[in-house]
Structures are given as structure tokens and as C-alpha cells.
Tab-separated table of C-alpha atoms and ligand atoms in Angstrom:
chain	number	residue	atom	x	y	z
A	1	MET	CA	44.478	71.916	-80.283
A	2	SER	CA	41.482	72.299	-78.027
A	3	GLY	CA	39.666	69.157	-77.063
A	4	ASN	CA	42.870	67.203	-76.683
A	5	ASP	CA	42.517	64.654	-73.966
A	6	ILE	CA	45.375	64.465	-71.460
A	7	LEU	CA	45.730	61.712	-68.891
A	8	LEU	CA	47.467	63.016	-65.790
A	9	VAL	CA	49.002	60.414	-63.474
A	10	GLU	CA	50.200	62.093	-60.308
A	11	ASP	CA	49.862	61.077	-56.669
A	12	GLU	CA	50.181	64.534	-55.148
A	13	PRO	CA	46.743	66.164	-55.006
A	14	ALA	CA	48.135	69.712	-55.015
A	15	ILE	CA	50.078	69.146	-58.221
A	16	ARG	CA	47.128	67.352	-59.826
A	17	GLU	CA	44.918	70.290	-59.032
A	18	MET	CA	47.405	72.840	-60.306
A	19	VAL	CA	48.064	70.965	-63.542
A	20	SER	CA	44.379	70.271	-64.208
A	21	PHE	CA	43.547	73.896	-63.722
A	22	ALA	CA	46.331	75.108	-66.001
A	23	LEU	CA	45.530	72.633	-68.772
A	24	GLY	CA	41.821	73.313	-68.499
A	25	ARG	CA	42.478	76.999	-69.035
A	26	ALA	CA	44.560	76.136	-72.077
A	27	GLY	CA	41.572	74.290	-73.558
A	28	LEU	CA	42.871	70.808	-72.872
A	29	GLN	CA	40.712	68.132	-71.299
A	30	VAL	CA	42.248	66.371	-68.335
A	31	ARG	CA	41.488	63.052	-66.762
A	32	GLU	CA	43.226	62.421	-63.445
A	33	ALA	CA	44.652	59.280	-61.932
A	34	GLU	CA	46.568	59.021	-58.684
A	35	ASP	CA	48.331	55.782	-59.467
A	36	VAL	CA	49.037	53.323	-62.252
A	37	THR	CA	46.053	51.118	-61.468
A	38	GLU	CA	43.668	54.013	-61.876
A	39	ALA	CA	45.526	55.207	-64.965
A	40	GLN	CA	45.107	51.815	-66.575
A	41	SER	CA	41.385	51.768	-66.117
A	42	LEU	CA	41.100	55.277	-67.601
A	43	LEU	CA	43.273	54.216	-70.522
A	44	ALA	CA	41.025	51.265	-71.137
A	45	ASP	CA	38.004	53.562	-71.316
A	46	LYS	CA	39.529	55.743	-73.960
A	47	LEU	CA	43.035	56.384	-75.227
A	48	PRO	CA	44.136	59.920	-74.390
A	49	ASP	CA	46.181	62.063	-76.772
A	50	LEU	CA	49.019	62.313	-74.290
A	51	VAL	CA	50.014	60.997	-70.857
A	52	LEU	CA	51.553	63.254	-68.223
A	53	LEU	CA	53.259	60.837	-65.943
A	54	ASP	CA	54.816	61.492	-62.565
A	55	TRP	CA	58.117	59.688	-62.085
A	56	MET	CA	57.627	58.781	-58.433
A	57	LEU	CA	54.329	57.048	-57.839
A	58	PRO	CA	53.302	54.665	-55.084
A	59	GLY	CA	53.314	51.044	-56.255
A	60	VAL	CA	54.344	50.826	-59.885
A	61	THR	CA	56.627	53.778	-60.668
A	62	GLY	CA	55.996	56.170	-63.515
A	63	ILE	CA	58.996	55.005	-65.459
A	64	ASP	CA	57.976	51.342	-65.218
A	65	PHE	CA	54.530	52.291	-66.415
A	66	ALA	CA	56.062	54.256	-69.314
A	67	ARG	CA	58.035	51.167	-70.350
A	68	ARG	CA	54.909	49.085	-70.196
A	69	LEU	CA	52.952	51.564	-72.338
A	70	LYS	CA	55.700	51.633	-74.947
A	71	ARG	CA	55.790	47.834	-75.044
A	72	GLU	CA	52.141	47.259	-75.775
A	73	GLU	CA	50.833	47.683	-79.269
A	74	TYR	CA	47.676	49.413	-78.119
A	75	THR	CA	49.553	52.223	-76.346
A	76	ARG	CA	52.916	52.272	-78.113
A	77	GLU	CA	52.212	55.465	-80.053
A	78	LEU	CA	50.930	57.334	-77.039
A	79	PRO	CA	53.105	60.405	-76.316
A	80	ILE	CA	54.392	60.548	-72.744
A	81	ILE	CA	55.762	63.512	-70.821
A	82	MET	CA	57.384	62.640	-67.504
A	83	LEU	CA	57.062	64.904	-64.519
A	84	THR	CA	60.145	64.523	-62.445
A	85	ALA	CA	61.442	66.167	-59.312
A	86	ARG	CA	64.932	65.047	-60.038
A	87	SER	CA	67.119	66.301	-62.787
A	88	ASP	CA	70.011	63.924	-62.663
A	89	GLU	CA	71.275	62.284	-65.811
A	90	ASP	CA	70.413	58.757	-64.709
A	91	ASP	CA	66.751	59.580	-64.770
A	92	LYS	CA	67.019	61.046	-68.185
A	93	VAL	CA	68.831	58.041	-69.585
A	94	GLY	CA	66.305	55.659	-68.025
A	95	GLY	CA	63.459	57.659	-69.469
A	96	LEU	CA	64.935	57.890	-72.915
A	97	GLU	CA	65.385	54.144	-72.950
A	98	ALA	CA	61.755	53.812	-72.040
A	99	GLY	CA	60.813	55.921	-75.063
A	100	VAL	CA	59.486	58.905	-73.150
A	101	ASP	CA	58.876	61.953	-75.372
A	102	ASP	CA	59.810	64.760	-73.012
A	103	TYR	CA	60.482	65.760	-69.398
A	104	VAL	CA	59.290	68.539	-67.224
A	105	ILE	CA	61.212	69.067	-64.038
A	106	LYS	CA	59.378	70.081	-60.893
A	107	PRO	CA	58.764	72.772	-59.947
A	108	PHE	CA	57.542	73.895	-63.355
A	109	SER	CA	55.416	76.780	-64.465
A	110	PRO	CA	51.996	75.955	-65.911
A	111	ARG	CA	52.936	77.930	-68.991
A	112	GLU	CA	56.027	75.885	-69.593
A	113	LEU	CA	54.079	72.670	-69.147
A	114	VAL	CA	51.395	73.698	-71.642
A	115	ALA	CA	54.072	74.709	-74.155
A	116	ARG	CA	55.781	71.325	-73.821
A	117	ILE	CA	52.490	69.498	-74.219
A	118	ARG	CA	51.641	71.409	-77.363
A	119	ALA	CA	55.080	70.730	-78.817
A	120	VAL	CA	54.828	67.002	-78.168
A	121	LEU	CA	51.283	66.848	-79.551
A	122	ARG	CA	52.380	68.634	-82.705
A	123	ARG	CA	55.211	66.187	-83.218
A	124	ALA	CA	53.142	63.158	-82.365
A	125	ARG	CA	49.923	63.761	-84.201
A	126	PRO	CA	49.864	60.635	-86.339
A	127	GLU	CA	46.538	60.998	-88.092
A	128	PRO	CA	43.993	63.678	-87.453
A	129	ALA	CA	40.899	61.856	-86.296
A	130	ASP	CA	38.622	64.292	-88.073
A	131	GLU	CA	40.176	64.048	-91.487
A	132	PRO	CA	37.676	62.975	-94.167
A	133	LEU	CA	38.530	59.641	-95.694
A	134	SER	CA	37.750	58.408	-99.141
A	135	VAL	CA	38.346	55.274	-101.122
A	136	ASP	CA	36.988	55.034	-104.629
A	137	GLU	CA	33.624	56.819	-104.344
A	138	LEU	CA	33.118	55.852	-100.740
A	139	GLN	CA	33.559	58.835	-98.443
A	140	LEU	CA	33.550	59.029	-94.674
A	141	ASP	CA	33.537	62.333	-92.857
A	142	PRO	CA	34.176	61.969	-89.097
A	143	SER	CA	33.297	65.576	-88.290
A	144	SER	CA	29.794	65.365	-89.737
A	145	HIS	CA	29.523	61.619	-89.042
A	146	ARG	CA	28.400	60.916	-92.585
A	147	VAL	CA	29.210	58.162	-95.012
A	148	LEU	CA	28.495	58.676	-98.679
A	149	ALA	CA	28.591	56.000	-101.342
A	150	ARG	CA	28.567	57.515	-104.833
A	151	GLY	CA	26.944	60.569	-103.302
A	152	SER	CA	24.204	58.742	-101.407
A	153	GLN	CA	24.189	58.824	-97.661
A	154	LEU	CA	24.470	55.465	-95.920
A	155	GLU	CA	22.761	54.741	-92.626
A	156	MET	CA	24.755	52.652	-90.195
A	157	GLY	CA	25.165	52.115	-86.472
A	158	PRO	CA	27.917	53.807	-84.460
A	159	THR	CA	29.986	50.635	-84.247
A	160	GLU	CA	29.813	50.070	-88.003
A	161	PHE	CA	30.826	53.696	-88.467
A	162	ARG	CA	33.879	53.338	-86.214
A	163	LEU	CA	34.785	50.071	-87.836
A	164	LEU	CA	34.607	51.601	-91.299
A	165	GLN	CA	36.584	54.639	-90.152
A	166	PHE	CA	39.277	52.383	-88.736
A	167	PHE	CA	39.394	50.287	-91.904
A	168	MET	CA	39.505	53.281	-94.234
A	169	SER	CA	42.356	54.834	-92.266
A	170	HIS	CA	44.269	51.528	-92.108
A	171	PRO	CA	43.817	49.975	-95.533
A	172	GLU	CA	45.648	46.964	-96.912
A	173	ARG	CA	46.510	45.534	-93.522
A	174	VAL	CA	45.132	42.448	-91.884
A	175	TYR	CA	43.731	42.817	-88.377
A	176	SER	CA	42.793	39.930	-86.144
A	177	ARG	CA	39.474	40.027	-84.328
A	178	GLU	CA	41.358	40.709	-81.116
A	179	GLN	CA	43.192	43.668	-82.661
A	180	LEU	CA	39.942	45.064	-84.010
A	181	LEU	CA	38.372	44.759	-80.561
A	182	ASP	CA	41.293	46.685	-79.086
A	183	ARG	CA	41.384	49.382	-81.716
A	184	VAL	CA	37.703	49.887	-82.477
A	185	TRP	CA	35.899	48.824	-79.307
A	186	GLY	CA	38.658	49.636	-76.833
A	187	ARG	CA	40.258	47.443	-74.227
A	188	ASN	CA	37.493	47.725	-71.702
A	189	ALA	CA	34.945	46.210	-74.025
A	190	TYR	CA	33.963	42.877	-72.563
A	191	VAL	CA	32.713	41.478	-75.789
A	192	GLU	CA	33.456	38.227	-77.487
A	193	GLU	CA	35.440	38.047	-80.659
A	194	ARG	CA	32.312	36.815	-82.395
A	195	THR	CA	30.876	40.312	-81.943
A	196	VAL	CA	33.381	41.535	-84.516
A	197	ASP	CA	31.922	39.148	-87.089
A	198	VAL	CA	28.413	40.400	-86.373
A	199	HIS	CA	29.379	44.011	-87.024
A	200	ILE	CA	31.427	43.102	-90.083
A	201	LEU	CA	28.317	41.441	-91.501
A	202	ARG	CA	26.214	44.514	-90.782
A	203	LEU	CA	28.805	46.775	-92.346
A	204	ARG	CA	28.944	44.642	-95.477
A	205	LYS	CA	25.178	44.708	-95.677
A	206	VAL	CA	25.137	48.522	-95.655
A	207	LEU	CA	27.914	48.715	-98.250
A	208	GLY	CA	26.501	45.895	-100.382
A	209	PRO	CA	24.104	47.847	-102.608
A	210	TYR	CA	27.028	49.943	-103.833
A	211	GLY	CA	29.404	47.037	-104.244
A	212	TYR	CA	31.763	48.240	-101.556
A	213	ASP	CA	31.174	45.187	-99.379
A	214	ARG	CA	33.931	43.494	-101.384
A	215	MET	CA	36.433	45.865	-99.734
A	216	VAL	CA	35.735	44.376	-96.313
A	217	GLN	CA	37.637	41.163	-96.837
A	218	THR	CA	37.898	38.048	-94.729
A	219	VAL	CA	41.434	36.744	-94.474
A	220	ARG	CA	41.224	33.096	-93.515
A	221	GLY	CA	42.835	32.215	-90.235
A	222	ALA	CA	43.962	35.817	-89.740
A	223	GLY	CA	41.062	38.237	-89.551
A	224	TYR	CA	39.875	41.083	-91.747
A	225	ARG	CA	41.385	43.508	-94.188
A	226	PHE	CA	40.041	46.589	-95.919
A	227	SER	CA	41.199	46.814	-99.480
A	228	ALA	CA	40.117	48.500	-102.671
A	229	LYS	CA	41.820	45.707	-104.564
A	230	VAL	CA	39.803	42.613	-105.261
B	301	LIG	CA1	54.949	61.668	-56.895
């Protein structure tokens, strides 16, 4: 559970400080934003494991932001816990419609908050990022950052590694260049779609001597797919 990255969006400095301190003690990493604009730029840097979102924020409200996050493909799976000062049923209904995962009503105890976060993370956890992946005799181990092809270690750049990791964990599905940029490079990457082709070529080159380059397939007019089938 440690090392989980929590994005806290809260405009009240005292609550931000209290929450950050409590989560830090629980071994969770916290990034803080005081409004939606700041939250969006932090999200673009790196997707957190969970968003703690204050209901009442200046500008765009927390609940509107939650709806937006649940609408976009890039952030749809992101678990959200709302922090709300109000407990009335209308809020709850609005939040449930927005797809929020849980609520914590202010004032809350740090212990309660940490327990709720852990529960949501346990439920959400879609795919452990560190799980070793293997297809045929191609193995990728995220924790040791190694790729083995029939037992031999392959040398590749960090982008090729992330690309291969993404492909191996999402096989048999076509991704457009734009989707790959979002998922592998992240939204803040100001790179052209052509960059994807460059790294695909490099990846194929590394996999080529073992014949695994055929798994990185071009799908005309659509993008790329990773498949063990020819
Ligand atoms: Ca507030």
C-alpha cells in the first residue's frame, strides 16, 4: 500500500496540511492542489492512484471536476473520494451520479480518512503496476526493469520499456497514436504523434532478433496493436 500517490484537491490550507500529514504518516504520497486548474496540471504530470476532492472549491466545483474526470477516458478509472462539509442527501445523489467512489464528511478523523482511502484503493486496484508480464517467451518485469527474450536480457530505452509494458498489459487491442501518447507518455507530453512511430520502430528493432517484433503490429488507419497472434 505504501507508495500510493494521492492527489489532494482542497482550497483550505489547514485541511490540506492536516490531510497531507496524516496520509504521509500512513505511508501515502500526497500531491496538493488548491483548485481544479492546479489539479489538472498535476494530473497531466502523472496519474495518481486516487483523488481526494473537496466538494466546495473556488471556480470549478469539486463535483463538476469529478464528472469531468469520469467522462474522460484517460481519467475514468481514477478512484475519487469526495470531502464534503455537508451531509444532505442531495449531495450524495449528485456525487453518485458523477461516479464518485466514496465520501468523507468534514470534520473527519485522519484515521477514518486513511481507512476509507485504503478501502477504495483495494477495491479499485485494476492491475498492479509491478506485476511481471509475459507473452510467449518474452518477459517483462517492472520491479527490476528487465526484459528477457528467451532468457536473454534486452537493452532498450525507458520509453520503449514503458511502451512494451503498456502493450503487454493491454494485448489484442488497437490503440491510436493519440491514445498511446496519453497512456504511455502522459497528457503533458508535448510531442507529435510521429514520435510514437519512432519509438515503435526502436522497439521492433530490439525485439527483432528474437522474432517478437511481429507482435507489435501496425493497424492501418487505426494505430498499433500488440498481439501474439500473427
Ligand atoms: Ca472548500
